[in-house]
mmCIF file of C-alpha atoms and ligand atoms in Angstrom:
data_model
loop_
_atom_site.group_PDB
_atom_site.id
_atom_site.type_symbol
_atom_site.label_atom_id
_atom_site.label_comp_id
_atom_site.label_asym_id
_atom_site.label_seq_id
_atom_site.Cartn_x
_atom_site.Cartn_y
_atom_site.Cartn_z
ATOM 1 C CA MET W 469 6.769 -22.097 64.635
ATOM 2 C CA ILE W 470 5.472 -19.850 67.296
ATOM 3 C CA LEU W 471 2.731 -17.199 66.230
ATOM 4 C CA HIS W 472 4.551 -13.522 66.087
ATOM 5 C CA GLU W 473 1.997 -12.137 68.305
ATOM 6 C CA LYS W 474 3.070 -14.840 70.958
ATOM 7 C CA PHE W 475 6.510 -14.494 70.571
ATOM 8 C CA ASN W 476 6.211 -10.535 71.198
ATOM 9 C CA LEU W 477 4.486 -11.610 74.288
ATOM 10 C CA PHE W 478 6.893 -13.722 75.625
ATOM 11 C CA CYS W 479 9.571 -11.135 74.909
ATOM 12 C CA TRP W 480 7.126 -8.148 76.633
ATOM 13 C CA LEU W 481 7.109 -11.041 79.455
ATOM 14 C CA TRP W 482 10.928 -11.286 79.772
ATOM 15 C CA ILE W 483 11.168 -7.780 79.751
ATOM 16 C CA GLY W 484 8.812 -7.285 82.522
ATOM 17 C CA ILE W 485 10.926 -9.798 84.629
ATOM 18 C CA GLY W 486 13.839 -7.699 83.888
ATOM 19 C CA LEU W 487 12.025 -4.679 85.655
ATOM 20 C CA VAL W 488 10.932 -6.794 88.597
ATOM 21 C CA ILE W 489 14.484 -8.038 89.014
ATOM 22 C CA PHE W 490 16.041 -4.532 88.514
ATOM 23 C CA PRO W 491 15.051 -2.952 92.182
ATOM 24 C CA VAL W 492 16.313 -6.531 93.231
ATOM 25 C CA LEU W 493 19.691 -6.128 92.201
ATOM 26 C CA LEU W 494 19.970 -2.547 93.572
ATOM 27 C CA LYS W 495 19.702 -4.114 96.864
ATOM 28 C CA VAL W 496 21.457 -7.298 96.420
ATOM 29 C CA LYS W 497 24.853 -7.508 95.259
ATOM 30 C CA GLN W 498 25.666 -10.212 92.494
ATOM 31 C CA PRO W 499 27.936 -12.398 94.481
ATOM 32 C CA TYR W 500 31.129 -12.802 92.076
ATOM 33 C CA GLY W 501 34.099 -11.062 91.431
ATOM 34 C CA ARG W 502 34.813 -8.465 94.395
ATOM 35 C CA HIS W 503 31.361 -8.831 95.646
ATOM 36 C CA ALA W 504 31.437 -12.698 96.302
ATOM 37 C CA THR W 505 30.471 -13.772 99.510
ATOM 38 C CA LYS W 506 30.064 -17.151 101.327
ATOM 39 C CA GLY W 507 26.534 -18.681 101.640
ATOM 40 C CA TRP W 508 25.538 -18.939 98.053
ATOM 41 C CA GLY W 509 26.048 -22.409 97.796
ATOM 42 C CA PRO W 510 28.359 -24.908 95.329
ATOM 43 C CA VAL W 511 31.323 -22.960 93.612
ATOM 44 C CA ILE W 512 33.111 -23.667 90.248
ATOM 45 C CA ARG W 513 36.229 -22.138 88.916
ATOM 46 C CA ASN W 514 35.811 -18.490 87.642
ATOM 47 C CA ARG W 515 37.142 -19.177 84.436
ATOM 48 C CA ALA W 516 35.041 -22.532 83.759
ATOM 49 C CA GLY W 517 31.991 -20.417 84.899
ATOM 50 C CA TRP W 518 32.680 -17.388 82.146
ATOM 51 C CA PHE W 519 33.249 -20.204 79.860
ATOM 52 C CA LEU W 520 29.986 -22.126 80.772
ATOM 53 C CA MET W 521 27.468 -19.454 81.167
ATOM 54 C CA GLU W 522 28.388 -17.335 77.918
ATOM 55 C CA LEU W 523 28.684 -20.429 75.601
ATOM 56 C CA PRO W 524 24.713 -20.907 75.336
ATOM 57 C CA ALA W 525 24.525 -17.278 73.798
ATOM 58 C CA LEU W 526 26.611 -18.531 70.830
ATOM 59 C CA LEU W 527 25.160 -22.052 70.755
ATOM 60 C CA VAL W 528 21.404 -21.046 71.111
ATOM 61 C CA PHE W 529 21.749 -17.853 68.825
ATOM 62 C CA GLY W 530 23.649 -19.932 66.272
ATOM 63 C CA TYR W 531 21.154 -22.563 66.264
ATOM 64 C CA PHE W 532 18.265 -20.692 65.664
ATOM 65 C CA VAL W 533 19.509 -18.030 63.170
ATOM 66 C CA SER W 534 21.018 -21.070 60.912
ATOM 67 C CA PHE W 535 17.111 -21.181 59.718
ATOM 68 C CA SER W 536 17.731 -17.483 58.517
ATOM 69 C CA ASP W 537 18.021 -15.914 54.899
ATOM 70 C CA PHE W 538 21.523 -14.704 55.009
ATOM 71 C CA LYS W 539 20.852 -12.675 51.981
ATOM 72 C CA ASN W 540 18.797 -10.331 54.169
ATOM 73 C CA GLN W 541 21.566 -7.583 55.034
ATOM 74 C CA THR W 542 19.838 -7.257 58.656
ATOM 75 C CA VAL W 543 20.638 -11.033 59.395
ATOM 76 C CA ALA W 544 24.188 -10.800 57.912
ATOM 77 C CA ALA W 545 25.120 -7.792 59.882
ATOM 78 C CA ALA W 546 22.991 -9.069 63.137
ATOM 79 C CA VAL W 547 25.350 -12.290 62.963
ATOM 80 C CA VAL W 548 28.533 -10.678 62.577
ATOM 81 C CA LEU W 549 28.218 -8.426 65.313
ATOM 82 C CA TRP W 550 26.758 -11.305 67.680
ATOM 83 C CA ALA W 551 29.499 -13.547 66.222
ATOM 84 C CA ILE W 552 32.159 -10.849 67.053
ATOM 85 C CA HIS W 553 30.877 -10.182 70.798
ATOM 86 C CA TYR W 554 30.303 -13.699 71.729
ATOM 87 C CA ILE W 555 33.182 -15.417 70.140
ATOM 88 C CA HIS W 556 35.227 -13.231 72.416
ATOM 89 C CA ARG W 557 33.115 -13.256 75.609
ATOM 90 C CA SER W 558 32.650 -16.901 75.647
ATOM 91 C CA ILE W 559 35.973 -18.548 74.227
ATOM 92 C CA ILE W 560 38.589 -15.707 74.403
ATOM 93 C CA PHE W 561 37.669 -13.623 77.557
ATOM 94 C CA PRO W 562 37.473 -16.609 80.183
ATOM 95 C CA PHE W 563 41.220 -17.001 78.897
ATOM 96 C CA ARG W 564 42.377 -13.482 79.402
ATOM 97 C CA LEU W 565 41.462 -13.152 82.774
ATOM 98 C CA LYS W 566 43.947 -13.350 85.828
ATOM 99 C CA THR W 567 41.731 -15.177 87.798
ATOM 100 C CA LYS W 568 43.734 -17.805 89.578
ATOM 101 C CA GLY W 569 42.310 -19.555 92.509
ATOM 102 C CA LYS W 570 39.033 -17.300 92.310
ATOM 103 C CA MET W 571 35.681 -18.946 92.711
ATOM 104 C CA MET W 572 32.028 -18.296 91.113
ATOM 105 C CA PRO W 573 28.790 -19.435 92.518
ATOM 106 C CA LEU W 574 26.849 -22.002 90.604
ATOM 107 C CA VAL W 575 23.785 -19.752 90.991
ATOM 108 C CA ILE W 576 25.420 -17.248 89.027
ATOM 109 C CA VAL W 577 26.570 -19.527 86.332
ATOM 110 C CA PHE W 578 23.132 -21.127 86.180
ATOM 111 C CA SER W 579 21.141 -17.720 85.966
ATOM 112 C CA ALA W 580 23.663 -16.605 83.458
ATOM 113 C CA ILE W 581 23.085 -19.604 81.375
ATOM 114 C CA LEU W 582 19.202 -19.047 81.570
ATOM 115 C CA PHE W 583 19.876 -15.187 80.520
ATOM 116 C CA ASN W 584 22.090 -16.185 77.655
ATOM 117 C CA THR W 585 19.936 -18.954 76.518
ATOM 118 C CA ILE W 586 16.570 -16.897 76.239
ATOM 119 C CA ASN W 587 18.543 -13.709 74.830
ATOM 120 C CA GLY W 588 19.999 -16.304 72.059
ATOM 121 C CA PHE W 589 16.795 -17.887 71.572
ATOM 122 C CA PHE W 590 14.885 -14.338 71.225
ATOM 123 C CA ASN W 591 17.453 -12.850 68.791
ATOM 124 C CA GLY W 592 18.098 -15.910 66.743
ATOM 125 C CA TYR W 593 14.513 -16.734 66.433
ATOM 126 C CA TRP W 594 13.302 -13.211 65.324
ATOM 127 C CA LEU W 595 16.312 -13.189 62.605
ATOM 128 C CA ALA W 596 15.217 -16.527 61.306
ATOM 129 C CA TYR W 597 11.605 -15.848 61.071
ATOM 130 C CA PHE W 598 10.411 -12.583 61.935
ATOM 131 C CA VAL W 599 12.875 -9.962 60.250
ATOM 132 C CA PRO W 600 11.061 -7.933 57.478
ATOM 133 C CA ASP W 601 12.482 -8.258 53.841
ATOM 134 C CA GLY W 602 11.065 -5.278 52.563
ATOM 135 C CA THR W 603 12.431 -2.278 54.698
ATOM 136 C CA ASP W 604 12.951 0.937 52.645
ATOM 137 C CA LYS W 605 16.706 1.085 51.350
ATOM 138 C CA VAL W 606 17.768 4.476 52.666
ATOM 139 C CA ILE W 607 16.513 3.383 56.018
ATOM 140 C CA LEU W 608 17.905 -0.195 55.950
ATOM 141 C CA ASN W 609 21.510 1.196 55.127
ATOM 142 C CA ALA W 610 21.216 4.344 57.612
ATOM 143 C CA ARG W 611 20.524 1.706 60.688
ATOM 144 C CA LEU W 612 22.936 -0.557 58.952
ATOM 145 C CA ILE W 613 25.812 2.090 59.193
ATOM 146 C CA ILE W 614 24.628 4.077 62.190
ATOM 147 C CA GLY W 615 23.866 1.005 64.499
ATOM 148 C CA GLY W 616 27.355 -0.999 63.414
ATOM 149 C CA ILE W 617 29.441 2.336 64.311
ATOM 150 C CA VAL W 618 27.680 2.328 67.696
ATOM 151 C CA PHE W 619 28.028 -1.235 68.274
ATOM 152 C CA LEU W 620 31.706 -1.177 67.336
ATOM 153 C CA SER W 621 32.166 1.874 69.522
ATOM 154 C CA GLY W 622 30.884 0.321 72.428
ATOM 155 C CA PHE W 623 32.933 -2.967 71.871
ATOM 156 C CA LEU W 624 36.203 -1.456 71.559
ATOM 157 C CA ILE W 625 35.437 0.740 74.925
ATOM 158 C CA ASN W 626 34.174 -2.431 76.471
ATOM 159 C CA GLN W 627 37.567 -4.316 75.488
ATOM 160 C CA TYR W 628 39.835 -1.572 75.969
ATOM 161 C CA HIS W 629 38.515 -0.985 79.621
ATOM 162 C CA ASP W 630 38.429 -4.598 80.364
ATOM 163 C CA TRP W 631 41.811 -5.029 79.264
ATOM 164 C CA LEU W 632 43.065 -1.944 81.667
ATOM 165 C CA LEU W 633 41.526 -3.952 84.618
ATOM 166 C CA ILE W 634 43.075 -7.473 83.522
ATOM 167 C CA GLN W 635 46.328 -5.266 83.347
ATOM 168 C CA LEU W 636 46.075 -4.440 86.837
ATOM 169 C CA ARG W 637 47.280 -7.922 87.899
ATOM 170 C CA LYS W 638 49.738 -8.285 85.074
ATOM 171 C CA ASP W 639 52.137 -9.121 88.044
ATOM 172 C CA ASN W 640 49.955 -12.166 88.743
ATOM 173 C CA THR W 641 48.975 -10.569 92.479
ATOM 174 C CA ALA W 642 45.707 -10.736 93.440
ATOM 175 C CA GLY W 643 43.587 -7.899 94.813
ATOM 176 C CA TYR W 644 42.304 -4.867 93.375
ATOM 177 C CA ARG W 645 43.658 -1.393 92.408
ATOM 178 C CA ILE W 646 42.669 1.947 91.472
ATOM 179 C CA PRO W 647 42.114 1.833 87.766
ATOM 180 C CA HIS W 648 43.588 4.538 85.530
ATOM 181 C CA GLY W 649 43.517 5.349 81.757
ATOM 182 C CA GLY W 650 40.661 6.071 79.209
ATOM 183 C CA PHE W 651 37.257 6.774 80.643
ATOM 184 C CA PHE W 652 38.302 5.611 83.980
ATOM 185 C CA LYS W 653 39.342 9.354 84.751
ATOM 186 C CA LEU W 654 35.392 10.043 84.676
ATOM 187 C CA ILE W 655 33.782 6.770 85.516
ATOM 188 C CA SER W 656 34.320 3.517 87.595
ATOM 189 C CA CYS W 657 32.989 1.333 85.323
ATOM 190 C CA PRO W 658 33.718 2.305 81.510
ATOM 191 C CA ASN W 659 33.718 -1.458 80.497
ATOM 192 C CA TYR W 660 30.168 -1.695 81.435
ATOM 193 C CA LEU W 661 29.393 1.585 79.702
ATOM 194 C CA GLY W 662 30.994 -0.001 76.588
ATOM 195 C CA GLU W 663 29.093 -3.140 76.653
ATOM 196 C CA ILE W 664 25.569 -1.074 77.048
ATOM 197 C CA ILE W 665 26.643 1.022 73.948
ATOM 198 C CA THR W 666 27.258 -2.525 72.403
ATOM 199 C CA TRP W 667 23.741 -3.439 72.917
ATOM 200 C CA THR W 668 22.264 -0.256 71.768
ATOM 201 C CA GLY W 669 24.278 -0.456 68.343
ATOM 202 C CA PHE W 670 22.702 -3.766 67.884
ATOM 203 C CA LEU W 671 19.394 -2.868 68.581
ATOM 204 C CA ILE W 672 19.534 -0.168 66.051
ATOM 205 C CA VAL W 673 20.898 -2.547 63.666
ATOM 206 C CA THR W 674 17.643 -4.885 63.988
ATOM 207 C CA SER W 675 15.427 -2.545 65.264
ATOM 208 C CA SER W 676 13.780 -5.679 66.918
ATOM 209 C CA LEU W 677 11.681 -6.514 70.359
ATOM 210 C CA PRO W 678 14.528 -8.809 71.122
ATOM 211 C CA ALA W 679 17.484 -6.828 70.614
ATOM 212 C CA PHE W 680 15.202 -4.173 72.760
ATOM 213 C CA ALA W 681 14.875 -6.785 75.477
ATOM 214 C CA PHE W 682 18.651 -7.234 75.541
ATOM 215 C CA LEU W 683 19.304 -3.987 76.061
ATOM 216 C CA ILE W 684 17.087 -3.724 79.232
ATOM 217 C CA TRP W 685 18.482 -6.737 80.589
ATOM 218 C CA THR W 686 22.268 -5.213 80.472
ATOM 219 C CA LEU W 687 21.020 -2.164 81.847
ATOM 220 C CA VAL W 688 19.266 -4.472 84.749
ATOM 221 C CA ASN W 689 22.404 -6.228 85.334
ATOM 222 C CA LEU W 690 24.971 -3.718 84.703
ATOM 223 C CA VAL W 691 23.462 -0.382 86.260
ATOM 224 C CA PRO W 692 23.171 -1.918 90.075
ATOM 225 C CA ARG W 693 26.626 -3.642 89.543
ATOM 226 C CA ALA W 694 28.263 -0.349 88.568
ATOM 227 C CA LEU W 695 26.905 1.412 91.556
ATOM 228 C CA ASP W 696 28.186 -1.569 94.137
ATOM 229 C CA HIS W 697 31.778 -1.181 92.242
ATOM 230 C CA HIS W 698 31.743 2.453 92.712
ATOM 231 C CA GLN W 699 30.705 2.431 96.295
ATOM 232 C CA TRP W 700 33.195 -0.732 96.961
ATOM 233 C CA TYR W 701 35.962 1.728 95.571
ATOM 234 C CA GLN W 702 34.885 4.535 97.673
ATOM 235 C CA LYS W 703 34.911 2.511 100.761
ATOM 236 C CA HIS W 704 38.129 0.455 100.340
ATOM 237 C CA PHE W 705 40.350 3.654 98.811
ATOM 238 C CA PRO W 706 40.452 6.504 100.869
ATOM 239 C CA ASP W 707 42.209 8.599 97.736
ATOM 240 C CA TYR W 708 39.709 7.440 95.359
ATOM 241 C CA PRO W 709 39.146 10.094 92.721
ATOM 242 C CA SER W 710 36.192 12.212 94.163
ATOM 243 C CA LYS W 711 35.089 13.461 90.874
ATOM 244 C CA ARG W 712 34.465 10.006 89.352
ATOM 245 C CA LYS W 713 31.087 8.758 88.736
ATOM 246 C CA ALA W 714 29.904 5.151 88.687
ATOM 247 C CA LEU W 715 28.851 4.683 85.118
ATOM 248 C CA VAL W 716 27.743 8.061 83.076
ATOM 249 C CA PRO W 717 30.113 10.646 83.012
ATOM 250 C CA TYR W 718 29.214 13.873 85.345
ATOM 251 C CA LEU W 719 25.907 12.162 85.824
ATOM 252 C CA LEU W 720 25.605 8.908 87.613
HETATM 253 P P1 NDP G 1551 34.459 -6.208 86.347
HETATM 254 O O1 NDP G 1551 34.700 -5.309 86.034
HETATM 255 O O2 NDP G 1551 33.911 -6.597 87.860
HETATM 256 O O3 NDP G 1551 35.808 -7.353 86.256
HETATM 257 C C1 NDP G 1551 36.615 -7.661 85.003
HETATM 258 C C2 NDP G 1551 37.789 -8.097 85.383
HETATM 259 O O4 NDP G 1551 38.615 -7.282 85.869
HETATM 260 C C3 NDP G 1551 37.630 -9.222 86.514
HETATM 261 O O5 NDP G 1551 38.696 -10.458 86.310
HETATM 262 C C4 NDP G 1551 38.032 -8.572 87.764
HETATM 263 O O6 NDP G 1551 38.476 -9.523 88.785
HETATM 264 C C5 NDP G 1551 39.035 -7.675 87.116
HETATM 265 N N1 NDP G 1551 39.147 -6.314 87.819
HETATM 266 C C6 NDP G 1551 38.324 -5.554 87.809
HETATM 267 N N2 NDP G 1551 38.213 -4.363 88.549
HETATM 268 C C7 NDP G 1551 39.824 -4.783 88.826
HETATM 269 C C8 NDP G 1551 40.600 -3.747 89.910
HETATM 270 N N3 NDP G 1551 40.218 -2.544 90.321
HETATM 271 N N4 NDP G 1551 41.827 -4.348 90.189
HETATM 272 C C9 NDP G 1551 42.153 -5.449 89.616
HETATM 273 N N5 NDP G 1551 41.391 -6.270 88.974
HETATM 274 C C10 NDP G 1551 40.232 -5.855 88.739
HETATM 275 O O7 NDP G 1551 33.743 -6.838 85.124
HETATM 276 P P2 NDP G 1551 32.396 -8.449 85.268
HETATM 277 O O8 NDP G 1551 33.360 -9.597 85.586
HETATM 278 O O9 NDP G 1551 31.610 -7.832 86.008
HETATM 279 O O10 NDP G 1551 32.133 -8.739 83.884
HETATM 280 C C11 NDP G 1551 32.973 -8.780 82.594
HETATM 281 C C12 NDP G 1551 32.636 -8.587 81.558
HETATM 282 O O11 NDP G 1551 31.375 -9.000 81.243
HETATM 283 C C13 NDP G 1551 32.556 -7.055 81.249
HETATM 284 O O12 NDP G 1551 33.002 -6.682 80.002
HETATM 285 C C14 NDP G 1551 30.925 -6.787 81.259
HETATM 286 O O13 NDP G 1551 30.592 -5.716 80.637
HETATM 287 C C15 NDP G 1551 30.103 -8.174 80.951
HETATM 288 N N6 NDP G 1551 29.113 -8.478 81.615
HETATM 289 C C16 NDP G 1551 27.822 -8.224 80.507
HETATM 290 C C17 NDP G 1551 26.512 -8.329 81.509
HETATM 291 C C18 NDP G 1551 25.277 -8.183 80.505
HETATM 292 O O14 NDP G 1551 24.496 -8.350 80.715
HETATM 293 N N7 NDP G 1551 25.596 -7.906 79.193
HETATM 294 C C19 NDP G 1551 26.599 -9.000 82.670
HETATM 295 C C20 NDP G 1551 27.712 -8.922 83.346
HETATM 296 C C21 NDP G 1551 29.040 -8.757 82.925
HETATM 297 P P3 NDP G 1551 37.560 -10.332 89.721
HETATM 298 O O15 NDP G 1551 36.848 -11.162 89.058
HETATM 299 O O16 NDP G 1551 38.294 -10.662 90.689
HETATM 300 O O17 NDP G 1551 36.728 -9.227 90.155
#
């Protein structure tokens, strides 16, 4: 078993790596979807890429969390929420995409596999070995209720806006259109905002360092990508709504 201090140190290192990568991603567009360009090496079909890169989060987390005490309410809540998100993301989401003929560089798939394996390990291992059992009942209930509501709100926001985006190609045409509906009125990437809210909820539920690391990494991945998407829309659609922001209504 890993000592708690060592585990925390690795977690902080993981957060530090994320903070170093953040400015890099502000300069270099993540080369998948609309930002895919040649020169990133071998590619794989988009759908297969999504399935392969998200599955480790389910498997690695599942393996480590199987050593947990499921009577602990924090463990039970975290497992349910993780399963809700990752069963959808790894098994359902790839098959919902209208992504015919699209390819994704293997470098993206491998980096996401690494990201999901590390996150799955940290969060599963923490729940198995370091979750406290004697938390004050009132604080525990507040955490579970507030965190659960935040998580599920984020999940629904993410789902709904991903669905609106996928619907834009319901006639099986390729290419991009200006998305409308829901929070698209205010921002270009409400699906990413929903994802960020989801992992904020998970952090509230567990109050753990691994969940904090996951939220930081989600921001590292999605803030630069939202800014890139927003600029891309403005460049490609002269009639793009001028008041729309990238990720945070009225602010960013
Ligand atoms: P995007 O918003 O780039 O795309 C989502 C889907 O909608 C893709 O199939 C895309 O096609 C399609 N699409 C997007 N915009 C349009 C448009 N204007 N017109 C037509 N089709 C469109 O999301 P990502 O692919 O980056 O991410 C997918 C999910 O994964 C999101 O829910 C995101 O939150 C989550 N995610 C989470 C991360 C984390 O760190 N937690 C990191 C990355 C993603 P195409 O692929 O052809 O562009």
